[in-house]
Amino acid sequence: MPRIVMKFGGTSMAGIERIRNVASRVRREAEAGNEVLVVVSAMAGETDRLVQLCREASALSDPKEYDVVVASGEQVTAGLLAMTLQNMGAKARSFMGWQLVRASGVHGNARVEAIESATLDEALKGGTVAVIPGFQGVSEDGRVATLGRGGSDTSAVAIAAGVKADRCDIYTDVDGVYTTDPRIVPKASKLNQVTFDEMLELAGVGAKVLQVRSVGLAMRENMPLRVLSAFEDKPGTDIVAELSGSEMERNLIAGIAADRNEARITLTGIADTPGTVAATITPLAEAGIQVDMIVHAATPNTGSSDLTFTVPRASLAQAISVIEQGKSVIGYSDLVQDPSVAKVSIVGVGIRSNPALAAKMFETLAERRINLLAVSTSEIKVSALIAEDELELAVRVLHTAFGLDDQSAAA
Ligand code: ADP
Ligand code: ASP
Ligand code: MG
């Protein structure tokens, strides 16, 4: 019997009517002869609400207690979906993360270590649909742990790999992966296929349609992954190892991503000697703060240098406090912070062989007088840090400049 994982995101689970729609889709797959596991998100907006409650209770809350609070949204939707399926005459039961998903690492951003697949095998063999809350697992110390925002995608892929499913389908509120966020650019084009490499980069630089870790995991586990609509019966986007057929001829740039989750910190007047960058970045890493873009430039003949880097906006206050504590070791003169920055990126396997694409990106932004605050590149991606209020303009002009606008939508 084919075994499939179906993951439904927050918009698809927002309210009983939508949960009924999800249940009908799940039942259809079960009746078609599949063993079905369903991974669910909390209702749209619920996790944000819970995060806000934690902030109000305590500015720097204990991450273990934060996890207790924010994991609760998925418990509700898992139970409601199992009930709704039972009500429709399907065999279904819910599980909780602690029964199935062993996790490790920091609370609030834990990683999946193992799936208790025997428990699930048993349920599936008896024809029961297993309904599993995404985003949560149990840490080594026996406490509830969450997998980072958007983590239900990673739960779905990890569970699919753990039970050796034939595929993992991610149902969401758009009908596939687009050349950019269709909510920013209505003329975005849907991609029939996107490579794991491209999807990893797109997700890594802000295309939140898939959590980046879910893509890396699917790639390593060779798990067929699709993104498709929870509301319409339409083919979605396949995430593939290699493009095939007419897709091989497509644009050199797969997409443009936008990320508002950035804040910039600049330290001026740092000694231009070995070890100062490490003295700044290491304590941040030890505090679990992810540093993204880093620009370190010495002013010639002064013995002094500036260090600019970005951190997730939600970690800015914590990062500043870590740096101020290390001031005597780092030895900077000024610390400047700017939370109103954003990152725009072009992604595509074509970048590897065509340096003109990066140049075209910078020219396009310059024509609109958009200033570059920092730049970073990888083999198939170029990212530019810009002022946040210029982000949407930047995405639109790049989308047009790289020929990605959907011509039928533009007509
Ligand atoms: P879910 O709750 O189903 O996990 P998310 O909100 O996490 O849904 O992800 C879906 C959203 O991702 C879409 O509504 C869309 O606004 C956004 N998005 C960003 N970039 C892209 C892209 N390149 N293609 C499709 N959607 C994108
Ligand atoms: N509910 C969690 C979040 O909003 C996990 C998810 O939806 O993937 O981040
Ligand atoms: Mg999501």
CSV table of C-alpha atoms and ligand atoms in Angstrom, one decimal:
chain,number,residue,atom,x,y,z
A,1,MET,CA,0.0,0.0,0.0
A,2,PRO,CA,1.4,3.4,-0.8
A,3,ARG,CA,2.1,5.4,2.3
A,4,ILE,CA,1.8,9.2,2.1
A,5,VAL,CA,2.3,12.2,4.4
A,6,MET,CA,-0.1,15.1,3.9
A,7,LYS,CA,0.8,18.4,5.7
A,8,PHE,CA,-1.7,21.2,6.1
A,9,GLY,CA,-0.6,24.7,7.1
A,10,GLY,CA,-2.3,27.3,9.3
A,11,THR,CA,-4.6,28.9,6.8
A,12,SER,CA,-5.9,25.4,5.8
A,13,MET,CA,-6.7,24.6,9.4
A,14,ALA,CA,-8.2,28.0,10.4
A,15,GLY,CA,-11.7,27.1,11.6
A,16,ILE,CA,-14.0,24.1,11.6
A,17,GLU,CA,-15.2,24.6,8.0
A,18,ARG,CA,-11.6,24.5,6.7
A,19,ILE,CA,-10.8,21.5,8.9
A,20,ARG,CA,-13.8,19.7,7.3
A,21,ASN,CA,-12.3,20.5,3.9
A,22,VAL,CA,-9.0,19.1,5.0
A,23,ALA,CA,-10.7,16.0,6.4
A,24,SER,CA,-12.5,15.3,3.1
A,25,ARG,CA,-9.1,15.5,1.2
A,26,VAL,CA,-7.5,13.1,3.7
A,27,ARG,CA,-10.4,10.7,3.5
A,28,ARG,CA,-10.2,10.7,-0.3
A,29,GLU,CA,-6.6,9.7,-0.1
A,30,ALA,CA,-7.3,7.0,2.5
A,31,GLU,CA,-10.2,5.6,0.4
A,32,ALA,CA,-8.0,5.6,-2.7
A,33,GLY,CA,-6.0,2.9,-0.9
A,34,ASN,CA,-3.2,4.9,0.7
A,35,GLU,CA,-1.9,4.7,4.3
A,36,VAL,CA,-2.2,8.3,5.4
A,37,LEU,CA,-0.4,10.3,8.0
A,38,VAL,CA,-1.4,13.9,8.4
A,39,VAL,CA,0.8,16.6,9.9
A,40,VAL,CA,-1.0,19.8,10.9
A,41,SER,CA,-0.1,23.4,11.8
A,42,ALA,CA,-1.9,25.5,14.4
A,43,MET,CA,-4.7,27.7,13.1
A,44,ALA,CA,-3.4,30.8,11.2
A,45,GLY,CA,-2.3,33.5,13.6
A,46,GLU,CA,-2.4,31.3,16.6
A,47,THR,CA,1.3,30.8,17.0
A,48,ASP,CA,1.9,34.5,16.6
A,49,ARG,CA,-0.7,35.1,19.4
A,50,LEU,CA,1.0,32.6,21.7
A,51,VAL,CA,4.5,34.1,21.0
A,52,GLN,CA,3.0,37.5,21.9
A,53,LEU,CA,1.6,36.2,25.2
A,54,CYS,CA,5.0,34.8,26.1
A,55,ARG,CA,6.6,38.2,25.4
A,56,GLU,CA,4.0,39.9,27.6
A,57,ALA,CA,4.6,37.5,30.4
A,58,SER,CA,8.3,37.9,30.3
A,59,ALA,CA,10.6,39.8,28.0
A,60,LEU,CA,13.3,37.1,27.9
A,61,SER,CA,11.2,34.0,28.7
A,62,ASP,CA,12.6,30.6,29.6
A,63,PRO,CA,12.8,28.8,26.2
A,64,LYS,CA,11.4,25.6,27.8
A,65,GLU,CA,8.3,27.4,29.0
A,66,TYR,CA,8.0,29.2,25.6
A,67,ASP,CA,7.9,25.8,24.0
A,68,VAL,CA,5.2,24.6,26.4
A,69,VAL,CA,3.1,27.6,25.3
A,70,VAL,CA,3.7,27.8,21.6
A,71,ALA,CA,3.4,24.0,20.9
A,72,SER,CA,-0.2,24.1,22.2
A,73,GLY,CA,-1.7,25.5,18.9
A,74,GLU,CA,-0.9,22.2,17.0
A,75,GLN,CA,-2.4,20.1,19.8
A,76,VAL,CA,-5.8,21.7,19.2
A,77,THR,CA,-5.8,21.3,15.4
A,78,ALA,CA,-4.6,17.7,15.6
A,79,GLY,CA,-7.5,16.7,18.0
A,80,LEU,CA,-10.1,18.7,16.0
A,81,LEU,CA,-9.0,17.0,12.7
A,82,ALA,CA,-9.0,13.5,14.2
A,83,MET,CA,-12.6,14.2,15.6
A,84,THR,CA,-13.8,15.5,12.2
A,85,LEU,CA,-12.4,12.5,10.4
A,86,GLN,CA,-14.1,10.1,12.9
A,87,ASN,CA,-17.3,12.1,12.4
A,88,MET,CA,-17.1,11.4,8.6
A,89,GLY,CA,-16.8,7.7,9.3
A,90,ALA,CA,-13.0,7.4,8.9
A,91,LYS,CA,-10.7,5.6,11.3
A,92,ALA,CA,-8.4,8.3,12.8
A,93,ARG,CA,-6.5,9.2,15.9
A,94,SER,CA,-4.2,11.9,17.0
A,95,PHE,CA,-0.8,11.6,18.5
A,96,MET,CA,1.3,14.2,20.4
A,97,GLY,CA,4.8,15.1,19.6
A,98,TRP,CA,6.2,13.5,22.8
A,99,GLN,CA,4.9,10.1,21.6
A,100,LEU,CA,6.6,10.2,18.3
A,101,VAL,CA,9.3,12.9,17.6
A,102,ARG,CA,12.6,12.9,19.5
A,103,ALA,CA,14.4,16.2,19.2
A,104,SER,CA,17.6,17.8,20.4
A,105,GLY,CA,19.3,21.2,20.5
A,106,VAL,CA,18.1,24.5,21.7
A,107,HIS,CA,14.5,24.9,22.8
A,108,GLY,CA,12.5,27.0,20.4
A,109,ASN,CA,14.6,25.8,17.5
A,110,ALA,CA,15.2,22.1,18.1
A,111,ARG,CA,16.1,19.5,15.5
A,112,VAL,CA,14.5,16.2,14.9
A,113,GLU,CA,16.7,13.3,15.9
A,114,ALA,CA,14.4,10.3,15.4
A,115,ILE,CA,10.8,9.2,14.8
A,116,GLU,CA,9.1,6.4,16.8
A,117,SER,CA,7.9,4.7,13.6
A,118,ALA,CA,6.8,1.5,15.3
A,119,THR,CA,3.9,3.3,17.0
A,120,LEU,CA,2.8,4.8,13.7
A,121,ASP,CA,3.3,1.5,11.8
A,122,GLU,CA,0.9,-0.2,14.1
A,123,ALA,CA,-1.8,2.5,13.7
A,124,LEU,CA,-1.4,2.5,9.9
A,125,LYS,CA,-1.5,-1.2,9.5
A,126,GLY,CA,-4.9,-1.2,11.2
A,127,GLY,CA,-6.2,1.3,8.6
A,128,THR,CA,-6.1,4.3,10.9
A,129,VAL,CA,-5.3,7.7,9.7
A,130,ALA,CA,-2.5,9.1,12.0
A,131,VAL,CA,-3.0,12.8,12.8
A,132,ILE,CA,0.2,14.4,14.2
A,133,PRO,CA,0.8,18.0,15.4
A,134,GLY,CA,3.6,19.6,13.5
A,135,PHE,CA,6.3,21.8,15.1
A,136,GLN,CA,6.7,19.8,18.3
A,137,GLY,CA,8.7,16.9,19.7
A,138,VAL,CA,10.2,15.9,23.0
A,139,SER,CA,13.7,17.0,24.0
A,140,GLU,CA,16.4,14.9,25.6
A,141,ASP,CA,15.3,16.2,29.0
A,142,GLY,CA,11.8,14.9,28.4
A,143,ARG,CA,10.2,18.3,27.8
A,144,VAL,CA,8.2,19.6,24.9
A,145,ALA,CA,10.4,21.2,22.2
A,146,THR,CA,9.5,23.2,19.1
A,147,LEU,CA,11.3,23.2,15.8
A,148,GLY,CA,11.5,26.9,14.9
A,149,ARG,CA,8.8,29.0,13.1
A,150,GLY,CA,7.4,27.2,10.1
A,151,GLY,CA,8.6,23.9,11.6
A,152,SER,CA,5.6,21.8,10.7
A,153,ASP,CA,7.1,21.4,7.3
A,154,THR,CA,10.1,19.8,8.9
A,155,SER,CA,7.9,17.6,11.1
A,156,ALA,CA,6.2,16.4,7.9
A,157,VAL,CA,9.4,15.5,6.1
A,158,ALA,CA,11.0,13.9,9.1
A,159,ILE,CA,7.9,11.8,9.7
A,160,ALA,CA,7.7,10.9,6.0
A,161,ALA,CA,11.4,9.8,6.2
A,162,GLY,CA,10.9,8.0,9.5
A,163,VAL,CA,8.0,5.9,8.3
A,164,LYS,CA,9.5,5.4,4.8
A,165,ALA,CA,6.6,7.1,3.1
A,166,ASP,CA,6.4,7.2,-0.6
A,167,ARG,CA,6.0,11.0,-0.7
A,168,CYS,CA,5.4,14.1,1.4
A,169,ASP,CA,2.8,16.5,0.1
A,170,ILE,CA,2.8,20.0,1.6
A,171,TYR,CA,-0.7,21.6,1.3
A,172,THR,CA,-0.8,25.3,1.7
A,173,ASP,CA,-2.6,28.5,0.8
A,174,VAL,CA,-0.9,29.0,-2.6
A,175,ASP,CA,-1.0,26.4,-5.3
A,176,GLY,CA,2.8,25.9,-5.6
A,177,VAL,CA,6.2,27.6,-5.5
A,178,TYR,CA,6.2,30.8,-7.4
A,179,THR,CA,9.0,32.9,-8.9
A,180,THR,CA,8.5,35.2,-5.9
A,181,ASP,CA,5.9,35.6,-3.2
A,182,PRO,CA,2.6,36.0,-5.2
A,183,ARG,CA,1.3,38.3,-2.4
A,184,ILE,CA,4.0,40.8,-3.2
A,185,VAL,CA,4.0,40.4,-7.0
A,186,PRO,CA,0.7,39.3,-8.4
A,187,LYS,CA,2.4,38.7,-11.7
A,188,ALA,CA,4.6,35.9,-10.2
A,189,SER,CA,4.7,32.7,-12.3
A,190,LYS,CA,4.2,29.3,-10.9
A,191,LEU,CA,7.1,26.9,-11.2
A,192,ASN,CA,6.2,23.3,-12.2
A,193,GLN,CA,9.6,22.1,-10.9
A,194,VAL,CA,12.2,23.6,-8.7
A,195,THR,CA,15.5,21.9,-7.7
A,196,PHE,CA,16.3,21.0,-4.1
A,197,ASP,CA,19.3,23.4,-4.4
A,198,GLU,CA,17.2,26.2,-5.6
A,199,MET,CA,14.5,25.6,-3.0
A,200,LEU,CA,17.1,25.4,-0.2
A,201,GLU,CA,18.4,28.8,-1.2
A,202,LEU,CA,14.9,30.3,-1.8
A,203,ALA,CA,13.7,29.1,1.6
A,204,GLY,CA,17.0,30.1,3.2
A,205,VAL,CA,16.6,33.7,2.0
A,206,GLY,CA,13.0,34.2,3.0
A,207,ALA,CA,10.6,32.3,0.7
A,208,LYS,CA,8.7,30.9,3.7
A,209,VAL,CA,6.5,28.6,1.6
A,210,LEU,CA,8.8,25.8,3.0
A,211,GLN,CA,10.9,25.9,6.1
A,212,VAL,CA,14.5,25.6,4.9
A,213,ARG,CA,15.3,22.6,7.2
A,214,SER,CA,12.4,20.6,5.6
A,215,VAL,CA,14.1,21.1,2.2
A,216,GLY,CA,17.5,20.0,3.4
A,217,LEU,CA,16.1,17.0,5.1
A,218,ALA,CA,14.0,15.9,2.0
A,219,MET,CA,17.1,16.3,-0.1
A,220,ARG,CA,19.3,14.1,2.2
A,221,GLU,CA,16.5,11.5,2.6
A,222,ASN,CA,15.6,11.6,-1.1
A,223,MET,CA,12.0,12.1,-0.2
A,224,PRO,CA,9.7,13.2,-3.0
A,225,LEU,CA,8.3,16.5,-2.0
A,226,ARG,CA,5.4,18.5,-3.5
A,227,VAL,CA,3.8,21.9,-2.7
A,228,LEU,CA,0.2,22.2,-3.6
A,229,SER,CA,-3.1,24.0,-2.8
A,230,ALA,CA,-5.2,22.9,0.1
A,231,PHE,CA,-8.2,24.5,-1.5
A,232,GLU,CA,-8.1,23.7,-5.2
A,233,ASP,CA,-7.4,20.5,-7.2
A,234,LYS,CA,-4.5,21.7,-9.3
A,235,PRO,CA,-1.0,20.3,-9.9
A,236,GLY,CA,1.5,21.9,-7.6
A,237,THR,CA,5.3,22.2,-7.7
A,238,ASP,CA,7.6,19.2,-7.5
A,239,ILE,CA,10.9,19.7,-5.7
A,240,VAL,CA,13.3,17.6,-7.7
A,241,ALA,CA,17.0,16.7,-7.8
A,242,GLU,CA,17.3,17.7,-11.5
A,243,LEU,CA,15.0,19.7,-13.7
A,244,SER,CA,13.5,17.6,-16.5
A,245,GLY,CA,11.7,18.1,-19.8
A,246,SER,CA,10.8,21.6,-20.8
A,247,GLU,CA,11.8,22.9,-17.4
A,248,MET,CA,15.4,22.5,-18.3
A,249,GLU,CA,15.0,25.4,-20.7
A,250,ARG,CA,13.5,27.7,-18.2
A,251,ASN,CA,14.9,31.0,-17.0
A,252,LEU,CA,18.4,31.1,-15.4
A,253,ILE,CA,16.9,32.7,-12.3
A,254,ALA,CA,14.3,30.5,-10.6
A,255,GLY,CA,13.1,33.2,-8.3
A,256,ILE,CA,13.4,36.3,-6.2
A,257,ALA,CA,13.0,36.1,-2.4
A,258,ALA,CA,12.3,38.8,0.2
A,259,ASP,CA,13.2,38.7,3.8
A,260,ARG,CA,12.1,41.2,6.4
A,261,ASN,CA,13.5,39.2,9.3
A,262,GLU,CA,16.8,41.0,9.4
A,263,ALA,CA,18.5,43.6,11.6
A,264,ARG,CA,21.9,45.1,11.1
A,265,ILE,CA,24.6,45.7,13.6
A,266,THR,CA,27.7,47.7,12.9
A,267,LEU,CA,30.7,47.9,15.2
A,268,THR,CA,33.2,50.7,14.3
A,269,GLY,CA,36.8,51.2,15.3
A,270,ILE,CA,37.7,47.6,15.8
A,271,ALA,CA,41.4,46.8,15.8
A,272,ASP,CA,42.5,45.4,12.4
A,273,THR,CA,44.1,42.3,13.9
A,274,PRO,CA,43.4,38.6,13.7
A,275,GLY,CA,40.7,37.3,16.1
A,276,THR,CA,38.4,40.3,16.4
A,277,VAL,CA,35.7,38.9,14.1
A,278,ALA,CA,35.9,35.6,16.0
A,279,ALA,CA,35.6,37.5,19.4
A,280,THR,CA,32.4,39.1,18.1
A,281,ILE,CA,30.7,36.2,16.3
A,282,THR,CA,31.6,33.3,18.7
A,283,PRO,CA,29.7,34.6,21.7
A,284,LEU,CA,26.7,35.2,19.5
A,285,ALA,CA,26.9,31.6,18.1
A,286,GLU,CA,27.2,30.3,21.7
A,287,ALA,CA,24.0,32.2,22.6
A,288,GLY,CA,22.2,30.4,19.7
A,289,ILE,CA,21.9,33.6,17.6
A,290,GLN,CA,22.2,33.1,13.9
A,291,VAL,CA,24.5,35.6,12.2
A,292,ASP,CA,23.7,36.0,8.5
A,293,MET,CA,25.5,38.5,6.3
A,294,ILE,CA,29.0,39.6,7.5
A,295,VAL,CA,31.0,42.4,6.1
A,296,HIS,CA,34.4,43.2,7.6
A,297,ALA,CA,36.4,46.0,6.1
A,298,ALA,CA,39.6,47.5,7.2
A,299,THR,CA,40.3,51.2,6.5
A,300,PRO,CA,43.8,51.1,4.9
A,301,ASN,CA,46.7,52.5,7.0
A,302,THR,CA,44.6,53.2,10.1
A,303,GLY,CA,44.9,49.9,11.9
A,304,SER,CA,41.2,50.0,12.4
A,305,SER,CA,38.2,48.2,10.9
A,306,ASP,CA,34.4,48.1,10.8
A,307,LEU,CA,32.3,45.0,11.2
A,308,THR,CA,28.7,44.9,9.9
A,309,PHE,CA,26.5,41.8,10.2
A,310,THR,CA,22.9,40.9,10.4
A,311,VAL,CA,20.9,38.8,12.9
A,312,PRO,CA,17.2,37.8,13.0
A,313,ARG,CA,15.2,40.8,14.0
A,314,ALA,CA,13.7,39.0,17.0
A,315,SER,CA,17.2,38.3,18.3
A,316,LEU,CA,18.5,42.0,18.0
A,317,ALA,CA,18.0,42.9,21.7
A,318,GLN,CA,19.7,39.7,22.8
A,319,ALA,CA,22.6,40.2,20.3
A,320,ILE,CA,23.2,43.7,21.5
A,321,SER,CA,23.4,42.6,25.1
A,322,VAL,CA,25.8,39.7,24.2
A,323,ILE,CA,28.1,42.2,22.3
A,324,GLU,CA,28.0,44.9,25.0
A,325,GLN,CA,29.0,42.2,27.5
A,326,GLY,CA,32.1,41.4,25.3
A,327,LYS,CA,33.0,45.0,24.6
A,328,SER,CA,36.3,44.9,26.5
A,329,VAL,CA,37.4,41.8,24.5
A,330,ILE,CA,36.2,43.0,21.1
A,331,GLY,CA,37.3,46.6,21.7
A,332,TYR,CA,35.0,48.5,19.4
A,333,SER,CA,34.3,52.3,19.6
A,334,ASP,CA,30.7,52.5,18.5
A,335,LEU,CA,27.8,50.1,18.1
A,336,VAL,CA,25.1,51.1,15.6
A,337,GLN,CA,21.9,49.1,15.3
A,338,ASP,CA,19.3,49.2,12.5
A,339,PRO,CA,16.2,47.0,12.6
A,340,SER,CA,14.7,48.5,9.5
A,341,VAL,CA,16.6,46.6,6.9
A,342,ALA,CA,15.6,43.8,4.6
A,343,LYS,CA,17.2,41.3,2.2
A,344,VAL,CA,16.4,40.7,-1.4
A,345,SER,CA,17.9,37.8,-3.2
A,346,ILE,CA,18.0,36.3,-6.7
A,347,VAL,CA,18.3,32.5,-6.8
A,348,GLY,CA,18.9,30.1,-9.7
A,349,VAL,CA,21.3,27.4,-10.9
A,350,GLY,CA,22.1,29.7,-13.8
A,351,ILE,CA,24.1,32.1,-11.5
A,352,ARG,CA,26.8,29.4,-11.2
A,353,SER,CA,27.9,29.9,-14.8
A,354,ASN,CA,26.8,33.5,-15.5
A,355,PRO,CA,28.4,36.3,-13.5
A,356,ALA,CA,26.5,38.9,-15.6
A,357,LEU,CA,23.4,38.0,-13.5
A,358,ALA,CA,24.8,39.5,-10.3
A,359,ALA,CA,25.8,42.6,-12.3
A,360,LYS,CA,22.3,42.9,-13.7
A,361,MET,CA,20.9,42.7,-10.2
A,362,PHE,CA,23.0,45.6,-8.9
A,363,GLU,CA,22.3,47.7,-12.0
A,364,THR,CA,18.6,47.2,-11.7
A,365,LEU,CA,18.6,48.2,-8.1
A,366,ALA,CA,20.9,51.2,-8.9
A,367,GLU,CA,18.5,52.4,-11.6
A,368,ARG,CA,15.8,52.7,-8.9
A,369,ARG,CA,18.3,54.4,-6.6
A,370,ILE,CA,18.1,51.6,-4.1
A,371,ASN,CA,21.2,51.6,-1.9
A,372,LEU,CA,23.1,48.4,-1.1
A,373,LEU,CA,24.0,48.1,2.6
A,374,ALA,CA,25.7,44.7,2.3
A,375,VAL,CA,26.0,41.9,-0.3
A,376,SER,CA,26.5,38.2,0.0
A,377,THR,CA,26.7,35.4,-2.5
A,378,SER,CA,26.7,31.7,-2.8
A,379,GLU,CA,27.1,29.5,-5.8
A,380,ILE,CA,23.5,29.9,-6.9
A,381,LYS,CA,22.3,33.0,-5.0
A,382,VAL,CA,23.1,36.7,-4.7
A,383,SER,CA,21.6,38.7,-1.7
A,384,ALA,CA,21.5,42.4,-1.1
A,385,LEU,CA,20.7,44.1,2.1
A,386,ILE,CA,18.6,47.2,1.6
A,387,ALA,CA,16.3,49.6,3.5
A,388,GLU,CA,13.1,47.8,4.5
A,389,ASP,CA,10.8,50.4,2.9
A,390,GLU,CA,12.4,49.7,-0.5
A,391,LEU,CA,11.9,45.9,-0.4
A,392,GLU,CA,8.7,45.6,-2.3
A,393,LEU,CA,9.9,47.9,-5.1
A,394,ALA,CA,13.2,45.9,-5.3
A,395,VAL,CA,11.4,42.6,-5.6
A,396,ARG,CA,9.1,43.9,-8.3
A,397,VAL,CA,11.8,45.5,-10.5
A,398,LEU,CA,14.1,42.5,-10.2
A,399,HIS,CA,11.2,40.2,-11.1
A,400,THR,CA,10.5,42.2,-14.2
A,401,ALA,CA,14.2,42.7,-15.1
A,402,PHE,CA,14.9,38.9,-15.0
A,403,GLY,CA,11.9,38.2,-17.2
A,404,LEU,CA,9.9,36.3,-14.6
A,405,ASP,CA,6.6,38.2,-14.9
A,406,ASP,CA,3.8,35.9,-15.9
A,407,GLN,CA,2.9,37.2,-19.3
A,408,SER,CA,-0.7,35.9,-19.3
A,409,ALA,CA,-1.3,37.5,-15.9
A,410,ALA,CA,0.2,40.8,-17.1
A,411,ALA,CA,-2.1,40.9,-20.2
B,1,ADP,P1,1.5,27.4,5.8
B,1,ADP,O1,0.8,28.0,6.9
B,1,ADP,O2,0.7,26.6,4.8
B,1,ADP,O3,2.8,26.7,6.2
B,1,ADP,P2,3.1,29.7,5.0
B,1,ADP,O4,2.5,31.0,5.3
B,1,ADP,O5,4.2,29.2,5.9
B,1,ADP,O6,1.9,28.6,4.9
B,1,ADP,O7,3.7,29.7,3.5
B,1,ADP,C1,2.9,30.0,2.4
B,1,ADP,C2,3.1,31.4,2.0
B,1,ADP,O8,4.5,31.6,1.6
B,1,ADP,C3,2.3,31.9,0.9
B,1,ADP,O9,1.0,32.4,1.3
B,1,ADP,C4,3.1,33.1,0.3
B,1,ADP,O10,2.7,34.3,0.7
B,1,ADP,C5,4.5,32.8,0.9
B,1,ADP,N1,5.6,32.7,-0.1
B,1,ADP,C6,6.8,33.4,-0.1
B,1,ADP,N2,7.5,33.1,-1.1
B,1,ADP,C7,6.8,32.3,-1.9
B,1,ADP,C8,7.1,31.7,-3.2
B,1,ADP,N3,8.2,31.9,-3.8
B,1,ADP,N4,6.1,30.9,-3.7
B,1,ADP,C9,5.0,30.7,-3.1
B,1,ADP,N5,4.7,31.2,-1.9
B,1,ADP,C10,5.6,32.0,-1.3
B,2,ASP,N1,2.6,27.0,13.8
B,2,ASP,C1,4.0,27.1,13.7
B,2,ASP,C2,4.3,28.5,13.1
B,2,ASP,O1,3.5,29.3,12.9
B,2,ASP,C3,4.6,26.0,12.8
B,2,ASP,C4,4.1,25.9,11.4
B,2,ASP,O2,3.0,26.4,11.1
B,2,ASP,O3,4.8,25.4,10.6
B,2,ASP,O4,5.5,28.8,13.0
B,3,MG,MG,4.7,27.4,6.8
